[in-house]
């Protein structure tokens, strides 16, 4: 029999299906978090946005540089009729101008000297927008990490459920086999065998459900992390999860200084303040140093070169004196809106911190109870089995004790995952989740 199984395994490996076999991969929770925060589509999109804001900062800085322009024209023209009004002296006659070509050349440079703070304000806005985007990216990646943690732990729950049910199926199959023998010997009624077979069927249906959940969750996690979708994660071992502090508590004071979403909102307020300064600066004049060079020529008439100029240019929008007030009020109102959003977000953070603490403590308390429940269920099944063997308990008692034992073990496995899940929720609420 062993040789047949070995030969069958070899054939599967050499067959096309074997060559396309799914790749098993062992991944820790830390690796899952790292991939979610760096390799998922949403994470890359967040990095792209940051790069875009960096380019905007460079664009804002470039406005400090001088503007330089070059221009030239060459035109063919008809022979003009010229009537000079200038005196040409005694005996002077109006020259016969047969020119039919005209060329012009210009070069100019303008360097801003004073803009009322417009350029500096624009740079400050771009820098603060960049900071806000960086904090937004961190907050987004933290949410991605939590999604990955939840998927990973859900997969663990499905795997553990599958293992425990498969183990119980073996015991149920042995029980059905024993009951058939007992029925043949007239020791039990056929109804008892049917009850055992029904329980086995229920276990098999539950096993199929658990196996389906494993496939679904495995695919979702692989797709989310952008790894090969055919990759099958090995059996997850939560014993590898390190650093879980059972005594950790989140605090609003810590969250207030560490949460990326709060920092992002504060940066957005700085942007609004900078925008107010720029809006006010629109009512100020602008001063620029200017320099230029001109040259032109009219065929057979005149050629002008080395016409260089240097000076100061002043510009003042008089209309801003009565238009700017409304724009300033809009900018001030924007600051007020952001202040209200910050207040709402702070209230939300307080609730999240309190809820995260309560959920984490509850998960720990439930884990203790589920440990006790497993011990109780195992002992209850042992006692019930002894009673059944001695004719004191009936089949219903035995099968009920078996179900309770299985459920208690599944509850304990889920409880272990829930404790870790609530721990990471606590880190997120506290602003201390490590996504690197």
Coordinates of C-alpha atoms in Angstrom, one line a residue:
X1 CA 0.0 0.0 0.0
X2 CA 2.8 2.4 0.9
X3 CA 4.5 1.7 -2.5
X4 CA 1.2 2.5 -4.3
X5 CA 0.9 5.8 -2.5
X6 CA 4.5 6.7 -3.3
X7 CA 4.0 5.9 -7.0
X8 CA 0.8 7.9 -7.1
X9 CA 2.6 10.9 -5.5
X10 CA 5.4 10.7 -8.1
X11 CA 2.9 10.5 -11.0
X12 CA 1.1 13.6 -9.7
X13 CA 4.4 15.6 -9.4
X14 CA 5.4 14.6 -13.0
X15 CA 1.9 15.2 -14.5
X16 CA 0.9 18.7 -15.9
X17 CA -1.3 19.1 -12.8
X18 CA 1.6 18.4 -10.6
X19 CA 3.7 21.0 -12.4
X20 CA 1.0 23.5 -11.9
X21 CA 0.7 22.7 -8.2
X22 CA 0.1 25.6 -5.9
X23 CA 3.1 27.1 -4.2
X24 CA 3.1 26.8 -0.4
X25 CA 4.5 29.7 1.4
X26 CA 5.2 30.4 5.1
X27 CA 4.6 34.0 6.2
X28 CA 4.6 35.6 9.6
X29 CA 2.3 38.3 10.7
X30 CA 5.1 40.8 10.6
X31 CA 5.8 40.0 6.9
X32 CA 2.1 40.3 6.2
X33 CA 2.0 43.8 7.7
X34 CA 5.1 44.9 5.8
X35 CA 3.7 43.7 2.5
X36 CA 0.3 45.3 3.1
X37 CA 2.0 48.7 3.9
X38 CA 4.4 48.6 1.0
X39 CA 3.3 46.3 -1.8
X40 CA -0.5 46.6 -1.9
X41 CA -2.1 48.8 -4.7
X42 CA -3.4 51.3 -2.1
X43 CA 0.1 51.6 -0.5
X44 CA 1.7 52.3 -3.8
X45 CA -1.0 54.8 -4.6
X46 CA -0.2 56.6 -1.3
X47 CA 3.5 56.8 -2.2
X48 CA 2.6 58.2 -5.7
X49 CA 0.6 61.0 -4.1
X50 CA 3.6 61.9 -1.9
X51 CA 5.8 62.1 -4.9
X52 CA 3.3 64.3 -6.6
X53 CA 3.3 66.7 -3.6
X54 CA 7.1 66.7 -3.6
X55 CA 7.0 67.9 -7.3
X56 CA 4.6 70.6 -6.3
X57 CA 7.1 71.9 -3.6
X58 CA 9.8 72.1 -6.3
X59 CA 7.3 73.9 -8.6
X60 CA 6.6 76.5 -5.9
X61 CA 10.3 77.1 -5.2
X62 CA 10.9 77.6 -8.9
X63 CA 8.8 80.8 -8.8
X64 CA 11.8 82.4 -6.9
X65 CA 13.8 82.0 -10.1
X66 CA 14.0 84.8 -12.7
X67 CA 11.7 84.7 -15.7
X68 CA 13.6 84.9 -19.0
X69 CA 12.1 85.3 -22.4
X70 CA 13.5 85.3 -26.0
X71 CA 11.5 86.4 -29.0
X72 CA 12.1 87.1 -32.6
X73 CA 10.1 87.9 -35.8
X74 CA 10.9 88.0 -39.4
X75 CA 8.3 89.5 -41.8
X76 CA 8.0 90.1 -45.5
X77 CA 6.1 93.2 -46.3
X78 CA 4.9 95.3 -49.3
X79 CA 6.8 98.3 -50.3
X80 CA 5.6 101.0 -47.9
X81 CA 4.5 104.6 -48.7
X82 CA 6.6 106.7 -46.4
X83 CA 5.8 110.3 -45.5
X84 CA 8.4 111.6 -43.0
X85 CA 7.3 114.5 -40.9
X86 CA 10.8 115.1 -39.7
X87 CA 12.9 117.9 -41.3
X88 CA 15.7 116.5 -43.4
X89 CA 17.6 119.7 -43.8
X90 CA 18.0 122.0 -46.8
X91 CA 17.5 120.3 -50.0
X92 CA 16.5 117.2 -48.2
X93 CA 14.1 114.9 -50.0
X94 CA 12.1 112.0 -48.7
X95 CA 14.1 108.9 -49.3
X96 CA 12.8 106.2 -51.6
X97 CA 12.2 103.2 -49.3
X98 CA 12.0 100.0 -51.2
X99 CA 12.2 97.8 -48.2
X100 CA 10.2 94.7 -48.1
X101 CA 11.7 92.8 -45.1
X102 CA 11.5 93.5 -41.3
X103 CA 13.1 91.7 -38.4
X104 CA 12.8 92.0 -34.7
X105 CA 14.6 90.4 -31.7
X106 CA 13.9 90.6 -28.0
X107 CA 15.3 89.2 -24.8
X108 CA 14.0 90.0 -21.3
X109 CA 14.7 88.9 -17.7
X110 CA 12.6 89.6 -14.7
X111 CA 13.6 88.8 -11.1
X112 CA 11.0 89.2 -8.4
X113 CA 12.2 91.3 -5.5
X114 CA 9.1 91.8 -3.5
X115 CA 5.7 90.0 -3.9
X116 CA 4.1 90.7 -0.6
X117 CA 4.8 87.2 0.5
X118 CA 3.0 85.4 -2.3
X119 CA 6.0 83.3 -3.4
X120 CA 7.0 82.4 0.2
X121 CA 3.4 81.6 1.1
X122 CA 3.1 79.4 -2.0
X123 CA 6.2 77.5 -0.9
X124 CA 4.9 77.1 2.7
X125 CA 1.5 75.9 1.3
X126 CA 3.2 73.3 -0.8
X127 CA 5.4 72.1 2.1
X128 CA 2.5 71.8 4.5
X129 CA 0.4 70.0 1.8
X130 CA 3.3 67.5 1.5
X131 CA 3.4 67.0 5.3
X132 CA -0.4 66.4 5.3
X133 CA 0.0 63.9 2.4
X134 CA 2.8 62.0 4.2
X135 CA 0.7 61.7 7.3
X136 CA -2.3 60.6 5.2
X137 CA -0.1 57.9 3.7
X138 CA 0.9 56.6 7.1
X139 CA -2.7 56.6 8.3
X140 CA -3.8 54.8 5.1
X141 CA -1.0 52.2 5.4
X142 CA -2.0 51.6 9.0
X143 CA -5.5 50.8 7.9
X144 CA -4.1 48.5 5.2
X145 CA -2.0 46.8 7.8
X146 CA -5.1 46.2 10.0
X147 CA -7.0 44.8 7.0
X148 CA -4.1 42.4 6.4
X149 CA -4.0 41.4 10.1
X150 CA -7.7 40.7 10.0
X151 CA -7.4 38.6 6.8
X152 CA -4.4 36.7 8.2
X153 CA -6.2 35.9 11.5
X154 CA -9.4 35.0 9.7
X155 CA -7.4 32.5 7.7
X156 CA -5.9 31.1 10.9
X157 CA -9.4 30.7 12.4
X158 CA -10.5 28.8 9.2
X159 CA -7.4 26.6 9.3
X160 CA -7.8 25.7 13.0
X161 CA -11.5 25.0 12.5
X162 CA -10.6 22.7 9.6
X163 CA -8.0 20.8 11.7
X164 CA -10.3 20.4 14.7
X165 CA -13.2 19.2 12.6
X166 CA -11.0 16.8 10.6
X167 CA -9.8 15.4 13.9
X168 CA -13.3 15.0 15.1
X169 CA -14.4 13.3 11.9
X170 CA -11.8 10.6 12.4
X171 CA -13.3 10.0 15.9
X172 CA -16.8 10.1 14.5
X173 CA -15.9 7.6 11.7
X174 CA -14.5 5.3 14.4
X175 CA -17.6 5.7 16.5
X176 CA -19.9 4.9 13.5
X177 CA -17.7 1.8 12.8
X178 CA -18.1 0.8 16.5
X179 CA -21.8 1.4 16.5
X180 CA -22.3 -0.8 13.3
X181 CA -20.5 -3.6 15.1
X182 CA -22.6 -3.1 18.2
X183 CA -25.8 -3.0 16.1
X184 CA -24.8 -6.3 14.4
X185 CA -24.3 -7.8 17.9
X186 CA -27.7 -6.4 19.1
X187 CA -26.1 -4.1 21.7
X188 CA -27.7 -0.9 20.4
X189 CA -30.7 0.2 18.5
X190 CA -30.5 1.2 14.8
X191 CA -31.6 4.7 15.8
X192 CA -28.4 5.2 17.8
X193 CA -26.3 4.3 14.7
X194 CA -28.3 6.8 12.6
X195 CA -27.7 9.6 15.2
X196 CA -23.9 8.9 15.0
X197 CA -24.0 8.8 11.2
X198 CA -26.0 12.1 11.1
X199 CA -23.4 13.7 13.4
X200 CA -20.6 12.5 11.1
X201 CA -22.5 14.0 8.1
X202 CA -22.8 17.3 9.9
X203 CA -19.1 17.3 10.7
X204 CA -18.3 16.6 7.0
X205 CA -20.5 19.6 5.9
X206 CA -18.7 21.8 8.4
X207 CA -15.4 20.6 7.1
X208 CA -16.3 21.5 3.6
X209 CA -17.3 25.0 4.7
X210 CA -14.1 25.4 6.6
X211 CA -12.0 24.3 3.5
X212 CA -14.0 26.7 1.3
X213 CA -13.3 29.5 3.8
X214 CA -9.5 28.7 3.7
X215 CA -9.5 29.0 -0.1
X216 CA -11.4 32.2 -0.2
X217 CA -9.4 33.9 2.5
X218 CA -6.1 32.7 1.1
X219 CA -7.0 34.1 -2.3
X220 CA -8.1 37.4 -0.8
X221 CA -4.9 37.8 1.2
X222 CA -2.7 36.9 -1.7
X223 CA -4.5 39.3 -4.0
X224 CA -4.4 42.1 -1.4
X225 CA -0.7 41.6 -0.9
X226 CA 0.0 41.3 -4.6
X227 CA 1.8 38.0 -4.4
X228 CA 1.1 35.0 -6.6
X229 CA -2.6 34.3 -6.4
X230 CA -1.8 30.5 -6.5
X231 CA 0.3 30.8 -3.4
X232 CA -1.1 28.8 -0.5
X233 CA -0.1 29.9 3.0
X234 CA 1.2 27.2 5.3
X235 CA -0.6 26.4 8.5
X236 CA -0.3 29.6 10.6
X237 CA 1.4 29.4 13.9
X238 CA 0.3 32.2 16.3
X239 CA 3.2 31.2 18.5
X240 CA 5.4 33.1 16.1
X241 CA 3.6 36.3 16.9
X242 CA 5.9 38.2 19.3
X243 CA 5.7 41.4 21.2
X244 CA 2.1 41.2 22.3
X245 CA 1.9 43.1 25.6
X246 CA -1.1 41.8 27.6
X247 CA -0.8 44.8 29.9
X248 CA -0.8 47.5 27.3
X249 CA -3.4 50.2 27.5
X250 CA -4.1 53.0 24.9
X251 CA -4.3 56.5 26.1
X252 CA -5.8 59.7 24.5
X253 CA -2.7 61.7 25.4
X254 CA -0.4 59.2 23.5
X255 CA -2.8 59.1 20.6
X256 CA -3.1 62.9 20.4
X257 CA 0.6 63.2 19.8
X258 CA 1.1 60.0 17.7
X259 CA -1.9 59.5 15.5
X260 CA -1.2 60.2 11.8
X261 CA -4.7 61.3 11.0
X262 CA -4.6 64.0 13.7
X263 CA -1.2 65.2 12.4
X264 CA -2.6 65.3 8.9
X265 CA -5.5 67.5 10.0
X266 CA -3.1 69.8 11.8
X267 CA -1.0 70.1 8.7
X268 CA -4.2 71.0 6.7
X269 CA -4.8 73.8 9.2
X270 CA -1.3 75.1 8.5
X271 CA -2.1 75.0 4.8
X272 CA -5.3 77.1 5.5
X273 CA -3.2 79.6 7.5
X274 CA -0.7 79.9 4.8
X275 CA -3.5 80.4 2.2
X276 CA -4.9 83.2 4.4
X277 CA -1.5 84.9 4.3
X278 CA -1.2 84.5 0.5
X279 CA -4.7 85.9 0.1
X280 CA -3.9 89.0 2.2
X281 CA -0.7 89.4 0.2
X282 CA -2.7 89.8 -3.0
X283 CA -3.5 93.4 -1.8
X284 CA 0.3 94.3 -1.8
X285 CA 2.2 95.6 -4.8
X286 CA 4.9 93.5 -6.5
X287 CA 8.4 94.8 -7.4
X288 CA 10.7 93.1 -9.8
X289 CA 14.2 93.9 -11.3
X290 CA 14.0 93.8 -15.1
X291 CA 16.5 93.8 -17.9
X292 CA 16.2 93.5 -21.6
X293 CA 17.8 93.6 -25.0
X294 CA 16.2 94.7 -28.3
X295 CA 17.3 94.7 -31.9
X296 CA 15.4 95.3 -35.1
X297 CA 16.1 96.1 -38.7
X298 CA 14.2 97.4 -41.7
X299 CA 15.8 96.5 -45.0
X300 CA 17.9 99.3 -46.6
X301 CA 16.5 101.7 -44.0
X302 CA 17.7 101.1 -40.4
X303 CA 19.4 98.6 -38.2
X304 CA 19.3 98.9 -34.4
X305 CA 21.5 96.7 -32.1
X306 CA 22.8 96.8 -28.5
X307 CA 19.5 98.4 -27.3
X308 CA 20.0 97.1 -23.7
X309 CA 17.8 98.1 -20.7
X310 CA 17.8 97.6 -17.0
X311 CA 15.4 98.8 -14.4
X312 CA 12.8 98.2 -11.8
X313 CA 9.2 97.3 -12.4
X314 CA 6.3 97.9 -10.0
X315 CA 2.8 96.5 -10.3
X316 CA -0.2 97.2 -8.1
X317 CA -3.7 95.8 -8.6
X318 CA -5.9 98.6 -7.3
X319 CA -9.0 96.4 -7.6
X320 CA -7.6 94.1 -4.9
X321 CA -8.3 96.9 -2.3
X322 CA -12.0 96.2 -2.5
X323 CA -12.1 92.7 -3.9
X324 CA -9.6 91.0 -1.5
X325 CA -11.7 91.4 1.6
X326 CA -14.2 88.7 0.5
X327 CA -11.4 86.2 -0.3
X328 CA -9.8 86.8 3.1
X329 CA -13.2 86.0 4.8
X330 CA -13.4 82.8 2.7
X331 CA -9.8 81.8 3.9
X332 CA -10.7 82.6 7.5
X333 CA -13.8 80.5 7.3
X334 CA -11.8 77.6 5.9
X335 CA -9.6 77.7 9.1
X336 CA -12.8 77.7 11.2
X337 CA -14.1 74.6 9.3
X338 CA -10.8 72.7 9.9
X339 CA -10.8 73.6 13.6
X340 CA -14.2 72.0 13.9
X341 CA -13.1 68.9 12.0
X342 CA -10.1 68.7 14.4
X343 CA -12.4 68.9 17.4
X344 CA -14.7 66.2 15.9
X345 CA -11.7 64.0 15.1
X346 CA -10.4 64.3 18.7
X347 CA -13.7 63.2 20.1
X348 CA -13.6 60.3 17.7
X349 CA -10.1 59.3 18.8
X350 CA -11.2 59.4 22.5
X351 CA -14.0 57.0 21.7
X352 CA -11.7 54.7 19.7
X353 CA -9.1 54.6 22.5
X354 CA -11.7 53.8 25.1
X355 CA -13.3 51.1 22.9
X356 CA -10.0 49.6 22.0
X357 CA -9.0 49.2 25.6
X358 CA -12.4 47.6 26.5
X359 CA -12.2 45.2 23.6
X360 CA -8.7 44.2 24.4
X361 CA -9.4 43.5 28.0
X362 CA -12.6 41.6 27.1
X363 CA -10.6 39.4 24.6
X364 CA -8.1 38.5 27.3
X365 CA -10.9 37.7 29.8
X366 CA -12.7 35.5 27.3
X367 CA -9.5 33.7 26.4
X368 CA -9.1 32.7 30.1
X369 CA -12.7 31.5 30.1
X370 CA -12.3 29.5 26.8
X371 CA -9.2 27.8 28.3
X372 CA -11.3 26.7 31.2
X373 CA -14.2 25.7 28.9
X374 CA -11.9 23.3 27.0
X375 CA -10.8 21.6 30.1
X376 CA -14.4 21.3 31.3
X377 CA -15.6 20.0 27.9
X378 CA -12.8 17.4 27.6
X379 CA -13.5 16.2 31.2
X380 CA -17.3 16.2 30.5
X381 CA -16.8 14.1 27.4
X382 CA -14.5 11.7 29.3
X383 CA -17.1 11.2 32.1
X384 CA -20.0 10.9 29.6
X385 CA -18.1 8.3 27.6
X386 CA -17.4 6.3 30.8
X387 CA -21.1 6.5 31.6
X388 CA -22.1 5.5 28.1
X389 CA -19.7 2.5 28.2
X390 CA -21.3 1.5 31.5
X391 CA -24.9 1.9 30.2
X392 CA -25.6 5.0 32.4
X393 CA -25.7 7.7 29.6
X394 CA -27.5 7.4 26.3
X395 CA -26.3 8.1 22.8
X396 CA -27.7 11.7 22.8
X397 CA -25.6 12.5 25.9
X398 CA -22.4 11.1 24.2
X399 CA -22.9 13.0 20.9
X400 CA -23.8 16.2 22.7
X401 CA -20.7 16.0 24.8
X402 CA -18.6 15.4 21.7
X403 CA -20.1 18.5 20.0
X404 CA -19.4 20.6 23.1
X405 CA -15.9 19.4 23.2
X406 CA -15.3 20.3 19.5
X407 CA -17.0 23.7 19.9
X408 CA -14.9 24.6 23.0
X409 CA -11.7 23.9 21.1
X410 CA -12.8 25.9 18.1
X411 CA -13.8 28.8 20.5
X412 CA -10.3 28.7 22.1
X413 CA -8.6 28.8 18.7
X414 CA -10.7 31.8 17.7
X415 CA -10.1 33.4 21.0
X416 CA -6.4 33.3 20.6
X417 CA -6.7 35.1 17.2
X418 CA -9.2 37.6 18.6
X419 CA -6.8 38.6 21.4
X420 CA -4.1 39.4 18.8
X421 CA -6.6 41.1 16.6
X422 CA -7.7 43.4 19.4
X423 CA -4.1 44.0 20.4
X424 CA -3.4 45.4 16.9
X425 CA -6.6 47.5 17.0
X426 CA -5.3 48.9 20.3
X427 CA -2.0 49.8 18.7
X428 CA -3.8 51.5 15.8
X429 CA -6.0 53.5 18.2
X430 CA -2.9 54.5 20.2
X431 CA -1.0 55.6 17.1
X432 CA 1.8 53.1 17.8
X433 CA 1.3 50.5 15.1
X434 CA 4.6 49.7 13.4
X435 CA 4.2 49.3 9.6
X436 CA 7.8 49.3 8.6

